[in-house]
Amino acid sequence: MEGGEQQASDFQDLDLIVDTDMGLDDMAALLMLVTAGARLCLVTTVHGVCAAPLAAPLAQRLLLGVDGSARVVPGAAQSFSAAAELPSWVERHRAKLENVSELLNLPELPEVVSKETPRNQTALTAFLELDIKGVTLLALGPLTNVAAAAKADLSKFREVVGKIIVAGDNTKANPFNFRLDPMALDVVLNSGVPIHMVGTCCRPDATQLDGCLDKSLDHPMLLKILEQHPLSLVQDPVTAAYFLAPEIFRIAPLEVRGSADPVSVMEAKELDIAAYAKLLAKCFASQTKTLEESRGQLC
């Protein structure tokens, strides 16, 4: 791990597809990516933490409030696999998400924005129509959308996607995103695209992270997310950090057994917490534009 000094603007030339189930930690991860200047080619939503009908509008309103340029398309509302029982915390999380747009003062979707996505366009069609090659795909939720694209046109999938960064790892706990659609995980593992797993084994304790932050994080939208879900910064934003600054992680090869032969992936084993804290400060400390300033640039 090298914890190098990088400015948030260093990431503006990095293209990225994000697939998200729009939990509060996903929202923090999207904010982190946008403030770092990552270029979101496409954002797709998938079943999981957020109720499917709410996920895409919520993502679109969030990104309109801070950036305005990313295209958001709804994806799978259910998994390929038999429906897994959702843990009790999901309902509590969903209750918070129902009111989060008002809490964060997110802009309403103007009619012109709503019409940009055709009614019949899904995450699958949007993905396969992308005219890019070798882009990174950041999968923050169950892998249903990703697997659907791989199954529909594996050649195109391999052309578009150069690497998949997955929020989950090979722990015995059977991570939430994998448990919700194990069939999709198997399809993705056997797609032939390089996979990097970033899960619980490299997520810091919230107290450890607080102790490393030498600047107050004062991004207004982030602070409201943290009020609702204090652990947000030690969940999916860690996976986003792997895209932005992979050098702050210790990674190692790992063999994962699917339905076919074992598949070699890369797994994040350890995070340099101090370097992660510096990255958060660069994205969310006082030099970051406020929500109102960001909105002003859209007018």
CSV table of C-alpha atoms in Angstrom, one decimal:
chain,number,residue,atom,x,y,z
A,1,MET,CA,0.0,0.0,0.0
A,2,GLU,CA,1.3,3.3,-1.0
A,3,GLY,CA,-1.2,5.9,0.3
A,4,GLY,CA,0.0,8.5,-2.3
A,5,GLU,CA,-1.1,12.1,-2.3
A,6,GLN,CA,-3.8,12.6,-5.0
A,7,GLN,CA,-6.0,15.6,-5.6
A,8,ALA,CA,-9.7,15.0,-6.2
A,9,SER,CA,-9.4,16.4,-9.7
A,10,ASP,CA,-6.9,13.7,-10.6
A,11,PHE,CA,-9.8,11.3,-11.2
A,12,GLN,CA,-11.7,13.3,-13.8
A,13,ASP,CA,-10.5,11.3,-16.8
A,14,LEU,CA,-11.6,7.9,-15.3
A,15,ASP,CA,-14.6,6.5,-17.0
A,16,LEU,CA,-17.0,4.4,-14.9
A,17,ILE,CA,-20.2,2.5,-15.0
A,18,VAL,CA,-22.0,2.2,-11.6
A,19,ASP,CA,-24.6,-0.4,-10.8
A,20,THR,CA,-26.2,0.4,-7.4
A,21,ASP,CA,-29.1,-0.7,-5.1
A,22,MET,CA,-29.2,2.9,-3.8
A,23,GLY,CA,-28.8,2.3,0.0
A,24,LEU,CA,-27.6,5.3,2.0
A,25,ASP,CA,-24.0,4.1,1.7
A,26,ASP,CA,-24.4,3.8,-2.1
A,27,MET,CA,-25.5,7.5,-2.1
A,28,ALA,CA,-22.3,8.4,-0.1
A,29,ALA,CA,-20.3,6.4,-2.7
A,30,LEU,CA,-21.9,8.2,-5.6
A,31,LEU,CA,-21.2,11.6,-4.0
A,32,MET,CA,-17.6,10.6,-3.4
A,33,LEU,CA,-17.2,9.6,-7.1
A,34,VAL,CA,-18.8,12.8,-8.3
A,35,THR,CA,-16.8,15.2,-6.1
A,36,ALA,CA,-13.6,13.3,-7.1
A,37,GLY,CA,-14.5,14.1,-10.7
A,38,ALA,CA,-14.9,10.6,-12.0
A,39,ARG,CA,-16.9,10.5,-15.2
A,40,LEU,CA,-20.0,8.4,-14.8
A,41,CYS,CA,-20.8,6.9,-18.3
A,42,LEU,CA,-23.9,5.2,-17.0
A,43,VAL,CA,-25.6,4.5,-13.6
A,44,THR,CA,-28.0,1.6,-13.4
A,45,THR,CA,-30.1,0.6,-10.4
A,46,VAL,CA,-30.8,-2.9,-9.2
A,47,HIS,CA,-33.0,-4.6,-6.5
A,48,GLY,CA,-31.6,-4.8,-3.0
A,49,VAL,CA,-31.5,-2.3,-0.2
A,50,CYS,CA,-33.7,0.3,-1.9
A,51,ALA,CA,-37.2,-0.7,-3.1
A,52,ALA,CA,-36.9,-1.0,-6.9
A,53,PRO,CA,-39.4,1.6,-8.0
A,54,LEU,CA,-37.7,4.3,-5.8
A,55,ALA,CA,-34.1,3.5,-6.8
A,56,ALA,CA,-33.7,5.1,-10.2
A,57,PRO,CA,-35.6,8.3,-9.4
A,58,LEU,CA,-33.6,8.6,-6.2
A,59,ALA,CA,-30.3,8.2,-8.1
A,60,GLN,CA,-31.3,10.6,-10.8
A,61,ARG,CA,-32.3,13.3,-8.3
A,62,LEU,CA,-29.1,12.8,-6.2
A,63,LEU,CA,-26.9,13.2,-9.3
A,64,LEU,CA,-28.9,16.1,-10.7
A,65,GLY,CA,-28.3,17.8,-7.4
A,66,VAL,CA,-24.5,17.6,-7.5
A,67,ASP,CA,-23.6,16.9,-11.1
A,68,GLY,CA,-26.4,16.6,-13.6
A,69,SER,CA,-24.6,14.8,-16.4
A,70,ALA,CA,-24.9,11.1,-15.6
A,71,ARG,CA,-27.6,9.0,-17.3
A,72,VAL,CA,-29.6,6.8,-14.8
A,73,VAL,CA,-31.5,3.7,-16.1
A,74,PRO,CA,-33.6,1.3,-13.9
A,75,GLY,CA,-32.6,-2.3,-13.9
A,76,ALA,CA,-33.7,-5.6,-12.4
A,77,ALA,CA,-36.4,-5.5,-9.8
A,78,GLN,CA,-35.7,-9.2,-8.8
A,79,SER,CA,-33.0,-11.7,-8.9
A,80,PHE,CA,-32.3,-14.7,-11.2
A,81,SER,CA,-32.2,-16.9,-8.1
A,82,ALA,CA,-35.0,-17.8,-5.8
A,83,ALA,CA,-35.9,-14.8,-3.8
A,84,ALA,CA,-33.8,-14.6,-0.7
A,85,GLU,CA,-35.3,-13.5,2.6
A,86,LEU,CA,-34.3,-9.9,3.3
A,87,PRO,CA,-32.8,-9.3,6.8
A,88,SER,CA,-34.8,-7.1,9.1
A,89,TRP,CA,-32.4,-4.1,8.8
A,90,VAL,CA,-33.4,-3.7,5.1
A,91,GLU,CA,-37.0,-2.6,6.0
A,92,ARG,CA,-35.6,-0.1,8.5
A,93,HIS,CA,-33.2,1.2,5.9
A,94,ARG,CA,-36.0,1.5,3.3
A,95,ALA,CA,-38.1,3.5,5.7
A,96,LYS,CA,-35.3,6.1,5.9
A,97,LEU,CA,-34.9,6.1,2.1
A,98,GLU,CA,-38.6,7.0,1.6
A,99,ASN,CA,-38.0,10.5,3.0
A,100,VAL,CA,-34.4,11.0,2.1
A,101,SER,CA,-35.1,13.1,-1.0
A,102,GLU,CA,-36.8,15.7,1.1
A,103,LEU,CA,-34.2,15.4,3.9
A,104,LEU,CA,-31.4,16.1,1.4
A,105,ASN,CA,-33.4,18.8,-0.4
A,106,LEU,CA,-32.9,17.0,-3.7
A,107,PRO,CA,-34.2,18.7,-6.8
A,108,GLU,CA,-37.4,17.5,-8.5
A,109,LEU,CA,-36.9,15.9,-11.8
A,110,PRO,CA,-37.8,18.3,-14.6
A,111,GLU,CA,-39.8,17.0,-17.4
A,112,VAL,CA,-36.9,17.4,-19.9
A,113,VAL,CA,-34.7,15.1,-17.8
A,114,SER,CA,-37.4,12.5,-17.3
A,115,LYS,CA,-37.9,12.2,-21.1
A,116,GLU,CA,-34.2,11.6,-21.7
A,117,THR,CA,-34.6,7.9,-20.9
A,118,PRO,CA,-37.1,6.1,-23.3
A,119,ARG,CA,-39.8,4.2,-21.5
A,120,ASN,CA,-38.7,0.9,-22.9
A,121,GLN,CA,-35.0,1.4,-22.1
A,122,THR,CA,-33.7,-0.9,-19.3
A,123,ALA,CA,-30.3,-1.2,-17.7
A,124,LEU,CA,-29.6,-4.2,-20.1
A,125,THR,CA,-30.3,-2.3,-23.3
A,126,ALA,CA,-28.5,0.9,-22.1
A,127,PHE,CA,-25.5,-1.2,-21.2
A,128,LEU,CA,-25.2,-3.1,-24.4
A,129,GLU,CA,-25.7,0.2,-26.4
A,130,LEU,CA,-22.6,1.8,-24.9
A,131,ASP,CA,-20.0,2.8,-27.4
A,132,ILE,CA,-17.0,2.5,-25.1
A,133,LYS,CA,-14.3,-0.1,-24.5
A,134,GLY,CA,-12.5,-1.4,-21.4
A,135,VAL,CA,-14.4,0.7,-18.9
A,136,THR,CA,-14.5,-0.2,-15.2
A,137,LEU,CA,-17.8,-1.4,-13.8
A,138,LEU,CA,-18.4,-0.7,-10.1
A,139,ALA,CA,-21.1,-3.1,-8.8
A,140,LEU,CA,-22.4,-1.8,-5.4
A,141,GLY,CA,-25.5,-4.1,-5.2
A,142,PRO,CA,-26.6,-7.6,-6.2
A,143,LEU,CA,-25.1,-8.6,-9.6
A,144,THR,CA,-28.3,-9.3,-11.4
A,145,ASN,CA,-27.9,-6.4,-14.0
A,146,VAL,CA,-24.3,-7.3,-14.6
A,147,ALA,CA,-25.1,-11.0,-15.2
A,148,ALA,CA,-28.0,-10.1,-17.5
A,149,ALA,CA,-25.7,-8.1,-19.7
A,150,ALA,CA,-23.1,-10.9,-19.8
A,151,LYS,CA,-25.8,-13.5,-20.6
A,152,ALA,CA,-27.4,-11.4,-23.3
A,153,ASP,CA,-24.2,-10.7,-25.3
A,154,LEU,CA,-21.0,-12.0,-23.7
A,155,SER,CA,-18.8,-10.7,-26.6
A,156,LYS,CA,-20.2,-7.1,-26.2
A,157,PHE,CA,-19.9,-7.4,-22.4
A,158,ARG,CA,-16.2,-8.3,-22.6
A,159,GLU,CA,-15.7,-5.4,-25.1
A,160,VAL,CA,-17.3,-2.8,-22.9
A,161,VAL,CA,-16.1,-3.9,-19.5
A,162,GLY,CA,-12.4,-4.1,-18.7
A,163,LYS,CA,-12.7,-4.7,-15.0
A,164,ILE,CA,-15.5,-5.3,-12.5
A,165,ILE,CA,-15.1,-4.0,-8.9
A,166,VAL,CA,-17.6,-5.8,-6.7
A,167,ALA,CA,-18.8,-4.8,-3.3
A,168,GLY,CA,-18.4,-8.1,-1.6
A,169,ASP,CA,-15.7,-10.7,-0.8
A,170,ASN,CA,-15.2,-14.4,-0.1
A,171,THR,CA,-16.0,-14.2,3.6
A,172,LYS,CA,-17.9,-17.0,5.4
A,173,ALA,CA,-20.6,-14.5,6.2
A,174,ASN,CA,-22.0,-14.8,2.6
A,175,PRO,CA,-22.2,-11.1,1.8
A,176,PHE,CA,-25.6,-9.5,1.3
A,177,ASN,CA,-25.0,-8.7,-2.4
A,178,PHE,CA,-24.0,-12.2,-3.2
A,179,ARG,CA,-26.7,-13.8,-1.1
A,180,LEU,CA,-29.5,-11.9,-2.9
A,181,ASP,CA,-28.5,-13.4,-6.3
A,182,PRO,CA,-26.0,-16.3,-6.2
A,183,MET,CA,-26.8,-17.3,-9.7
A,184,ALA,CA,-25.8,-13.8,-11.0
A,185,LEU,CA,-22.6,-14.1,-9.0
A,186,ASP,CA,-21.8,-17.3,-10.8
A,187,VAL,CA,-22.5,-15.8,-14.2
A,188,VAL,CA,-20.2,-12.9,-13.5
A,189,LEU,CA,-17.4,-15.0,-12.1
A,190,ASN,CA,-17.4,-17.1,-15.3
A,191,SER,CA,-17.7,-14.1,-17.7
A,192,GLY,CA,-14.0,-13.9,-18.3
A,193,VAL,CA,-13.7,-10.3,-17.2
A,194,PRO,CA,-11.2,-9.5,-14.4
A,195,ILE,CA,-12.9,-9.2,-11.1
A,196,HIS,CA,-11.8,-7.3,-8.0
A,197,MET,CA,-13.6,-8.0,-4.7
A,198,VAL,CA,-13.8,-5.3,-2.0
A,199,GLY,CA,-15.7,-6.4,1.0
A,200,THR,CA,-15.8,-6.6,4.8
A,201,CYS,CA,-12.3,-7.8,5.4
A,202,CYS,CA,-10.8,-4.4,4.4
A,203,ARG,CA,-13.5,-2.1,5.8
A,204,PRO,CA,-12.3,-0.1,8.7
A,205,ASP,CA,-14.0,0.3,12.1
A,206,ALA,CA,-15.9,3.6,12.2
A,207,THR,CA,-14.0,4.6,15.3
A,208,GLN,CA,-10.7,4.0,13.6
A,209,LEU,CA,-11.7,6.1,10.7
A,210,ASP,CA,-12.9,9.0,12.9
A,211,GLY,CA,-9.5,8.9,14.6
A,212,CYS,CA,-7.7,9.3,11.3
A,213,LEU,CA,-9.7,12.2,9.9
A,214,ASP,CA,-7.7,15.4,10.5
A,215,LYS,CA,-10.3,17.6,8.8
A,216,SER,CA,-14.0,17.9,9.4
A,217,LEU,CA,-16.1,16.6,6.6
A,218,ASP,CA,-18.6,19.3,5.8
A,219,HIS,CA,-20.3,18.4,2.6
A,220,PRO,CA,-23.9,19.2,3.5
A,221,MET,CA,-25.5,16.3,1.7
A,222,LEU,CA,-23.0,13.8,3.1
A,223,LEU,CA,-23.5,15.0,6.6
A,224,LYS,CA,-27.3,14.4,6.3
A,225,ILE,CA,-26.6,10.9,5.0
A,226,LEU,CA,-24.4,10.2,8.0
A,227,GLU,CA,-27.1,11.4,10.3
A,228,GLN,CA,-29.4,8.7,8.9
A,229,HIS,CA,-26.7,6.0,8.5
A,230,PRO,CA,-23.6,6.7,10.6
A,231,LEU,CA,-21.7,3.7,9.1
A,232,SER,CA,-22.1,4.9,5.5
A,233,LEU,CA,-18.4,5.8,5.0
A,234,VAL,CA,-17.1,2.3,6.1
A,235,GLN,CA,-19.3,0.5,3.6
A,236,ASP,CA,-19.7,1.2,-0.2
A,237,PRO,CA,-17.5,4.3,-0.3
A,238,VAL,CA,-14.6,2.0,0.5
A,239,THR,CA,-15.4,0.1,-2.7
A,240,ALA,CA,-15.5,3.4,-4.6
A,241,ALA,CA,-12.2,4.3,-3.1
A,242,TYR,CA,-10.7,1.1,-4.6
A,243,PHE,CA,-11.6,2.6,-8.0
A,244,LEU,CA,-10.2,6.1,-7.2
A,245,ALA,CA,-7.1,5.0,-5.3
A,246,PRO,CA,-6.3,1.3,-5.6
A,247,GLU,CA,-2.8,1.9,-4.2
A,248,ILE,CA,-4.2,2.5,-0.7
A,249,PHE,CA,-5.3,-1.2,-0.6
A,250,ARG,CA,-3.3,-4.4,-0.1
A,251,ILE,CA,-4.7,-6.9,-2.6
A,252,ALA,CA,-4.0,-10.6,-3.2
A,253,PRO,CA,-5.1,-13.2,-5.8
A,254,LEU,CA,-7.8,-15.5,-4.7
A,255,GLU,CA,-9.5,-18.6,-6.2
A,256,VAL,CA,-13.3,-18.6,-5.9
A,257,ARG,CA,-15.3,-21.7,-6.7
A,258,GLY,CA,-18.4,-21.3,-8.8
A,259,SER,CA,-20.5,-23.9,-10.6
A,260,ALA,CA,-17.7,-24.4,-13.1
A,261,ASP,CA,-13.9,-24.4,-12.5
A,262,PRO,CA,-12.3,-22.2,-9.9
A,263,VAL,CA,-12.0,-18.6,-11.0
A,264,SER,CA,-9.1,-16.4,-10.1
A,265,VAL,CA,-10.0,-12.9,-8.8
A,266,MET,CA,-8.2,-10.2,-6.9
A,267,GLU,CA,-9.4,-9.5,-3.4
A,268,ALA,CA,-8.8,-6.4,-1.3
A,269,LYS,CA,-7.3,-7.6,2.0
A,270,GLU,CA,-6.4,-4.5,3.8
A,271,LEU,CA,-7.0,-0.7,3.6
A,272,ASP,CA,-4.6,2.0,4.6
A,273,ILE,CA,-7.1,3.8,6.8
A,274,ALA,CA,-5.1,7.0,7.1
A,275,ALA,CA,-4.8,7.3,3.3
A,276,TYR,CA,-8.5,6.6,3.0
A,277,ALA,CA,-9.2,9.4,5.5
A,278,LYS,CA,-7.1,11.8,3.4
A,279,LEU,CA,-9.1,10.8,0.3
A,280,LEU,CA,-12.4,11.5,2.1
A,281,ALA,CA,-11.1,14.9,3.2
A,282,LYS,CA,-10.1,15.7,-0.4
A,283,CYS,CA,-13.7,14.9,-1.5
A,284,PHE,CA,-15.7,16.1,1.4
A,285,ALA,CA,-13.8,18.7,3.4
A,286,SER,CA,-14.2,22.5,3.2
A,287,GLN,CA,-12.6,23.0,-0.2
A,288,THR,CA,-15.4,20.9,-1.8
A,289,LYS,CA,-18.2,22.8,-3.5
A,290,THR,CA,-21.4,23.1,-1.4
A,291,LEU,CA,-24.7,21.7,-2.7
A,292,GLU,CA,-26.0,25.2,-3.6
A,293,GLU,CA,-22.8,26.0,-5.4
A,294,SER,CA,-23.0,22.8,-7.4
A,295,ARG,CA,-26.6,23.5,-8.3
A,296,GLY,CA,-25.6,27.0,-9.4
A,297,GLN,CA,-23.4,25.5,-12.0
A,298,LEU,CA,-26.4,23.7,-13.5
A,299,CYS,CA,-28.4,26.8,-14.1
